[in-house]
C-alpha positions as semicolon CSV with decimal commas, in nm:
position;residue;x (nm);y (nm);z (nm)
1;M;-5,872;14,794;-3,042
2;T;-6,013;15,028;-2,834
3;A;-6,324;15,144;-2,713
4;S;-6,256;15,498;-2,701
5;I;-6,415;15,721;-2,944
6;A;-6,420;16,087;-2,965
7;P;-6,760;16,281;-2,903
8;F;-6,872;16,473;-3,247
9;G;-7,257;16,516;-3,386
10;E;-7,567;16,506;-3,311
11;G;-7,816;16,240;-3,340
12;H;-7,813;15,929;-3,728
13;H;-7,953;15,975;-4,069
14;R;-8,073;15,703;-4,224
15;H;-7,840;15,588;-4,501
16;P;-8,017;15,517;-4,840
17;G;-7,835;15,212;-4,998
18;A;-7,813;15,064;-4,608
19;G;-7,974;14,725;-4,511
20;P;-7,814;14,373;-4,440
21;S;-7,587;14,308;-4,736
22;A;-7,308;14,365;-4,814
23;D;-7,329;14,584;-5,119
24;P;-7,399;14,974;-4,980
25;L;-7,521;15,082;-5,283
26;A;-7,775;14,797;-5,330
27;A;-8,117;14,973;-5,286
28;L;-7,935;15,262;-5,509
29;R;-7,868;14,996;-5,819
30;A;-8,096;14,982;-6,058
31;P;-8,129;14,874;-6,474
32;G;-7,862;15,063;-6,660
33;D;-7,639;15,145;-6,420
34;P;-7,293;15,119;-6,489
35;P;-7,147;14,801;-6,401
36;V;-6,876;14,917;-6,227
37;D;-6,858;15,125;-5,907
38;V;-6,527;15,253;-5,907
39;Y;-6,246;15,228;-6,186
40;L;-5,855;15,282;-6,084
41;T;-5,592;15,275;-6,266
42;G;-5,203;15,247;-6,099
43;T;-4,879;15,088;-6,023
44;V;-4,939;14,730;-5,841
45;F;-4,645;14,722;-5,571
46;L;-4,588;14,406;-5,369
47;D;-4,541;14,516;-5,008
48;I;-4,302;14,360;-4,751
49;I;-4,402;14,542;-4,404
50;F;-4,148;14,499;-4,148
51;T;-4,347;14,598;-3,749
52;G;-4,203;14,584;-3,424
53;L;-3,897;14,835;-3,456
54;D;-3,820;14,964;-3,173
55;S;-3,608;15,241;-3,330
56;A;-3,547;15,314;-3,732
57;P;-3,265;15,073;-3,789
58;V;-2,878;15,180;-3,731
59;R;-2,604;15,224;-3,989
60;G;-2,344;14,883;-3,892
61;T;-2,601;14,703;-3,711
62;E;-2,860;14,418;-3,781
63;S;-3,195;14,514;-3,655
64;W;-3,454;14,217;-3,604
65;A;-3,824;14,255;-3,678
66;R;-4,125;14,154;-3,420
67;G;-4,377;14,174;-3,671
68;M;-4,365;14,079;-4,115
69;G;-4,617;14,109;-4,388
70;S;-4,705;14,062;-4,725
71;S;-4,902;14,164;-4,951
72;P;-4,973;14,388;-5,264
73;G;-4,928;14,744;-5,228
74;G;-4,930;15,115;-5,441
75;V;-5,289;15,099;-5,567
76;A;-5,400;14,785;-5,470
77;N;-5,466;14,946;-5,118
78;M;-5,731;15,147;-5,248
79;A;-5,871;14,849;-5,450
80;T;-5,872;14,675;-5,151
81;A;-6,053;14,896;-4,894
82;L;-6,290;14,976;-5,173
83;A;-6,378;14,598;-5,275
84;R;-6,412;14,484;-4,953
85;L;-6,664;14,749;-4,802
86;G;-6,886;14,604;-5,099
87;L;-6,834;14,808;-5,421
88;R;-6,784;14,685;-5,748
89;T;-6,493;14,807;-5,803
90;S;-6,260;14,783;-6,177
91;L;-5,847;14,807;-6,168
92;A;-5,633;14,870;-6,514
93;A;-5,264;14,786;-6,365
94;A;-4,933;14,625;-6,522
95;F;-4,884;14,317;-6,337
96;G;-4,487;14,144;-6,342
97;D;-4,410;13,840;-6,449
98;D;-4,267;13,641;-6,149
99;H;-4,386;13,483;-5,887
100;Y;-4,462;13,780;-5,657
101;G;-4,667;13,945;-5,975
102;D;-4,929;13,604;-6,016
103;Y;-4,982;13,636;-5,650
104;C;-5,081;14,005;-5,644
105;W;-5,308;13,913;-5,918
106;D;-5,443;13,623;-5,749
107;A;-5,432;13,794;-5,398
108;L;-5,690;14,087;-5,562
109;E;-5,852;13,876;-5,864
110;Q;-5,937;13,560;-5,634
111;G;-5,909;13,696;-5,342
112;E;-6,079;14,050;-5,354
113;G;-6,304;13,999;-5,648
114;I;-6,202;14,303;-5,754
115;D;-6,175;14,281;-6,127
116;L;-5,810;14,288;-6,394
117;T;-6,000;14,264;-6,700
118;P;-5,775;14,627;-6,796
119;S;-5,474;14,481;-6,667
120;R;-5,181;14,306;-6,811
121;T;-4,868;14,102;-6,712
122;V;-4,641;14,221;-6,818
123;P;-4,352;13,922;-6,976
124;G;-4,022;13,966;-6,839
125;W;-4,114;14,267;-6,662
126;H;-4,059;14,237;-6,275
127;S;-4,253;14,356;-6,027
128;P;-4,201;14,665;-5,775
129;V;-4,111;14,571;-5,441
130;T;-4,184;14,833;-5,124
131;V;-4,001;14,802;-4,793
132;S;-4,161;14,946;-4,564
133;M;-4,053;14,964;-4,159
134;A;-4,288;15,068;-3,929
135;Y;-4,140;15,220;-3,623
136;E;-4,285;15,506;-3,347
137;G;-4,620;15,543;-3,464
138;E;-4,452;15,640;-3,838
139;R;-4,234;15,411;-4,144
140;T;-3,949;15,447;-4,336
141;M;-3,967;15,296;-4,749
142;V;-3,770;15,201;-4,941
143;S;-3,869;15,089;-5,312
144;H;-3,758;15,007;-5,638
145;G;-3,954;14,917;-5,998
146;H;-3,942;14,959;-6,301
147;E;-4,119;15,154;-6,458
148;A;-4,380;14,914;-6,772
149;P;-4,278;14,916;-7,129
150;A;-4,534;15,171;-7,230
151;E;-4,676;14,961;-7,508
152;E;-4,747;14,727;-7,216
153;Q;-4,935;14,986;-7,018
154;P;-5,339;14,909;-6,922
155;A;-5,429;15,176;-7,163
156;P;-5,664;15,354;-6,992
157;G;-5,778;15,622;-7,158
158;C;-6,132;15,477;-7,248
159;P;-6,205;15,374;-6,852
160;P;-6,537;15,136;-6,854
161;R;-6,849;15,262;-6,731
162;A;-6,780;15,324;-6,338
163;R;-6,962;15,535;-6,118
164;G;-6,663;15,674;-5,949
165;A;-6,292;15,670;-5,986
166;V;-6,074;15,747;-5,791
167;A;-5,760;15,899;-5,901
168;S;-5,408;16,013;-5,825
169;L;-5,272;16,380;-5,908
170;A;-4,904;16,478;-6,041
171;P;-4,803;16,784;-6,108
172;G;-4,732;16,845;-6,439
173;V;-4,913;16,536;-6,507
174;R;-5,259;16,521;-6,733
175;A;-5,443;16,233;-6,744
176;P;-5,639;16,253;-7,016
177;W;-5,845;15,913;-6,897
178;I;-5,958;16,129;-6,592
179;A;-6,131;16,344;-6,837
180;R;-6,284;16,138;-7,021
181;A;-6,453;15,988;-6,715
182;A;-6,550;16,284;-6,555
183;A;-6,721;16,375;-6,920
184;H;-6,916;16,067;-6,926
185;G;-7,111;16,127;-6,496
186;T;-6,794;15,934;-6,334
187;R;-6,756;16,076;-5,996
188;V;-6,338;16,151;-5,938
189;F;-6,191;16,135;-5,635
190;A;-5,837;16,255;-5,641
191;D;-5,612;16,268;-5,327
192;V;-5,228;16,405;-5,442
193;G;-4,859;16,350;-5,337
194;W;-4,571;16,534;-5,223
195;D;-4,502;16,756;-5,427
196;D;-4,109;16,767;-5,457
197;T;-4,078;17,076;-5,719
198;G;-4,123;17,272;-5,391
199;A;-4,431;17,501;-5,622
200;W;-4,735;17,341;-5,497
201;D;-4,922;17,552;-5,739
202;L;-5,267;17,459;-5,822
203;A;-5,160;17,556;-6,128
204;A;-5,094;17,192;-6,183
205;L;-5,256;16,952;-6,124
206;P;-5,514;17,066;-6,453
207;D;-5,721;16,740;-6,347
208;L;-5,883;16,959;-6,057
209;A;-6,122;17,103;-6,326
210;H;-6,236;16,716;-6,397
211;C;-6,309;16,674;-5,995
212;E;-6,576;16,668;-5,792
213;A;-6,402;16,540;-5,449
214;F;-6,043;16,657;-5,368
215;L;-5,850;16,488;-5,022
216;P;-5,530;16,643;-4,949
217;N;-5,344;16,628;-4,591
218;A;-5,326;16,907;-4,404
219;E;-4,956;16,990;-4,453
220;E;-5,046;16,961;-4,842
221;A;-5,366;17,139;-4,848
222;M;-5,164;17,478;-4,675
223;R;-4,892;17,455;-4,877
224;Y;-5,165;17,443;-5,201
225;T;-5,319;17,711;-5,084
226;G;-5,116;17,945;-4,832
227;T;-5,298;17,943;-4,580
228;D;-5,160;17,821;-4,210
229;C;-5,452;17,709;-4,129
230;P;-5,644;17,351;-4,296
231;R;-5,979;17,425;-4,212
232;A;-5,889;17,781;-4,360
233;A;-5,705;17,583;-4,663
234;A;-5,967;17,415;-4,705
235;H;-6,254;17,648;-4,814
236;A;-6,006;17,806;-5,006
237;L;-5,967;17,508;-5,151
238;T;-6,341;17,485;-5,277
239;E;-6,273;17,788;-5,538
240;H;-6,130;17,480;-5,705
241;V;-6,336;17,180;-5,668
242;P;-6,643;17,156;-5,532
243;L;-6,576;16,920;-5,224
244;A;-6,249;16,929;-5,051
245;V;-6,158;16,724;-4,773
246;V;-5,894;16,824;-4,575
247;T;-5,713;16,478;-4,326
248;L;-5,575;16,582;-3,955
249;G;-5,403;16,291;-3,833
250;A;-5,454;16,244;-3,500
251;E;-5,746;16,548;-3,501
252;G;-5,986;16,326;-3,702
253;A;-6,085;16,535;-4,070
254;Y;-6,256;16,834;-4,139
255;A;-6,496;16,848;-4,500
256;V;-6,650;17,120;-4,656
257;D;-6,860;17,163;-4,943
258;R;-6,904;17,424;-5,211
259;R;-7,303;17,367;-5,317
260;T;-7,378;17,303;-5,012
261;G;-7,234;17,519;-4,830
262;E;-7,223;17,200;-4,554
263;T;-6,947;17,148;-4,333
264;A;-6,761;16,917;-4,133
265;E;-6,523;16,806;-3,840
266;V;-6,446;16,400;-3,692
267;P;-6,249;16,352;-3,467
268;A;-5,993;16,074;-3,506
269;I;-6,000;15,740;-3,318
270;A;-5,787;15,696;-3,078
271;V;-5,605;15,293;-3,130
272;E;-5,289;15,112;-3,067
273;A;-5,184;15,153;-3,420
274;L;-4,949;14,870;-3,565
275;D;-4,893;14,961;-3,906
276;P;-4,962;15,325;-4,057
277;T;-4,923;15,168;-4,398
278;G;-5,215;15,231;-4,626
279;A;-5,393;15,394;-4,403
280;G;-5,473;15,723;-4,590
281;D;-5,570;15,459;-4,845
282;V;-5,812;15,310;-4,711
283;F;-5,969;15,687;-4,566
284;V;-6,075;15,765;-4,914
285;A;-6,195;15,454;-4,963
286;G;-6,481;15,482;-4,725
287;F;-6,535;15,822;-4,744
288;V;-6,629;15,736;-5,141
289;T;-6,783;15,457;-5,021
290;G;-6,997;15,700;-4,813
291;T;-7,062;15,979;-5,072
292;L;-7,151;15,648;-5,365
293;A;-7,398;15,556;-5,086
294;G;-7,575;15,929;-5,049
295;W;-7,464;15,938;-4,696
296;P;-7,427;16,334;-4,542
297;L;-7,135;16,454;-4,506
298;A;-7,039;16,396;-4,105
299;D;-7,069;16,069;-4,139
300;R;-6,877;15,963;-4,443
301;L;-6,557;16,167;-4,274
302;A;-6,679;15,977;-3,959
303;F;-6,741;15,624;-4,162
304;A;-6,379;15,712;-4,320
305;G;-6,209;15,780;-4,033
306;L;-6,328;15,429;-3,869
307;T;-6,213;15,236;-4,171
308;A;-5,808;15,372;-4,101
309;A;-5,833;15,317;-3,816
310;L;-5,956;14,991;-3,791
311;S;-5,713;14,915;-4,089
312;V;-5,372;15,010;-3,867
313;Q;-5,477;14,740;-3,577
314;E;-5,359;14,540;-3,867
315;F;-4,956;14,375;-4,059
316;G;-4,924;14,587;-4,428
317;G;-5,162;14,858;-4,682
318;S;-5,420;14,602;-4,877
319;L;-5,474;14,287;-4,696
320;S;-5,506;14,581;-4,357
321;A;-5,810;14,697;-4,468
322;P;-6,176;14,654;-4,263
323;G;-6,454;14,486;-4,417
324;W;-6,808;14,513;-4,292
325;S;-6,735;14,240;-4,080
326;E;-6,494;14,435;-3,881
327;V;-6,688;14,745;-3,901
328;G;-7,017;14,558;-3,727
329;A;-6,748;14,423;-3,418
330;W;-6,601;14,723;-3,369
331;W;-6,956;14,880;-3,315
332;R;-7,097;14,610;-3,147
333;E;-6,811;14,602;-2,949
334;V;-6,805;15,042;-2,824
335;Q;-7,103;14,971;-2,779
336;S;-7,090;14,739;-2,480
337;V;-6,902;14,977;-2,310
338;D;-7,022;15,035;-1,998
339;D;-6,954;15,358;-1,914
340;Q;-6,894;15,460;-2,295
341;D;-6,989;15,821;-2,327
342;P;-7,374;15,861;-2,498
343;A;-7,233;16,182;-2,739
344;A;-6,970;15,935;-2,836
345;L;-7,152;15,656;-3,013
346;S;-7,394;15,890;-3,207
347;R;-7,202;15,944;-3,358
348;Y;-7,174;15,668;-3,526
349;A;-7,530;15,552;-3,456
350;F;-7,576;15,530;-3,861
351;L;-7,370;15,167;-3,798
352;A;-7,631;15,054;-3,651
353;D;-7,866;15,050;-3,996
354;L;-7,571;14,907;-4,167
355;V;-7,491;14,616;-3,997
356;P;-7,782;14,545;-3,841
357;D;-7,794;14,215;-3,611
358;G;-7,514;14,120;-3,825
359;G;-7,571;14,243;-4,157
360;P;-7,310;14,266;-4,376
361;C;-7,110;14,092;-4,123
362;H;-7,199;13,801;-4,206
363;A;-7,270;13,792;-4,585
364;A;-7,070;13,784;-4,879
365;R;-6,733;13,754;-4,734
366;P;-6,559;13,507;-4,602
367;W;-6,443;13,550;-4,204
368;P;-6,165;13,623;-4,097
369;L;-6,069;13,812;-4,400
370;R;-5,734;13,728;-4,563
371;R;-5,444;13,846;-4,392
372;A;-5,066;13,966;-4,474
373;V;-4,761;13,670;-4,371
374;P;-4,479;13,678;-4,368
375;T;-4,455;13,447;-4,707
376;I;-4,580;13,505;-5,040
377;G;-4,711;13,209;-5,030
378;F;-4,768;12,850;-4,838
379;R;-4,777;12,542;-5,066
380;R;-5,100;12,354;-5,112
381;P;-5,102;12,004;-4,936
382;Q;-5,124;11,732;-5,164
């Protein structure tokens, strides 16, 4: 972990929902609130991750990785990241009827406390699998799987009442649950994948009209808006969605809120990355947490970037997501550095309200957090 943080912003703000609890929304909860903080649906993969490769595998040769981890992946990355930040998370997904599926279900429900009531195990269907190879700061993935039978897919048509939801948009695909959730007051946060059609037409994302926030990366944002600057792209996107957040890779992130006219930019935290798998999901989870808790826009960006930076220092996607223990440990460490830039520290001073005297770091969750390991599971002692 590095203590190098980049300066941005002025002072810090008192945060609604902050306090010595592992629940960032504790101060906001009231009778009659939705039972779920965040709902999401998608495909759960078993991720097998190889790290410590000096270069890309070469055809006709055998490569040995210095590290390996296995963990639930796909939508499980986002669900785990949300749950580890203290949000009551509900996931609708199909799980394979095999050891991989059992492992993923147990890791999410028992290990992370995620509500899998809307999920189901599909008889005779094997779990989708992704093999990820991390090298030179990037990753290459190979996946295999089949769509679960339509009649066996969890039905997202009537999602549970929730404060928020995370949706992955796909060109030309409409997901009716998104409109229904938004109509019932759920705040929908959307990300998007690469447009393989090459059209890059926002009209092909009809569900964007029901979303509160859209969080593409810089290349996606510029292609969808026809601009050559990610910051200009963020402003252009606010013609279609109230809040646009564009991730800038090593430069951090930039956001525009159309409703308030507020803009914010926060640089990235310099860290030595072990595995970038799932970092984008962790960023979204951090931003969703800060938004539901009512934090200022710049603090939401800073927190999202911090959680993503912490995640890339661990193996795997879902199980690399940090919890409050790690956020607090990072905050205490950077304050202890003698030559730390005071302006840089001020950007993250809002963490003092969230992790005072250990705060959430010593509540609710075990320490250290469960991590990806090479094997699916060791045999329990007899």
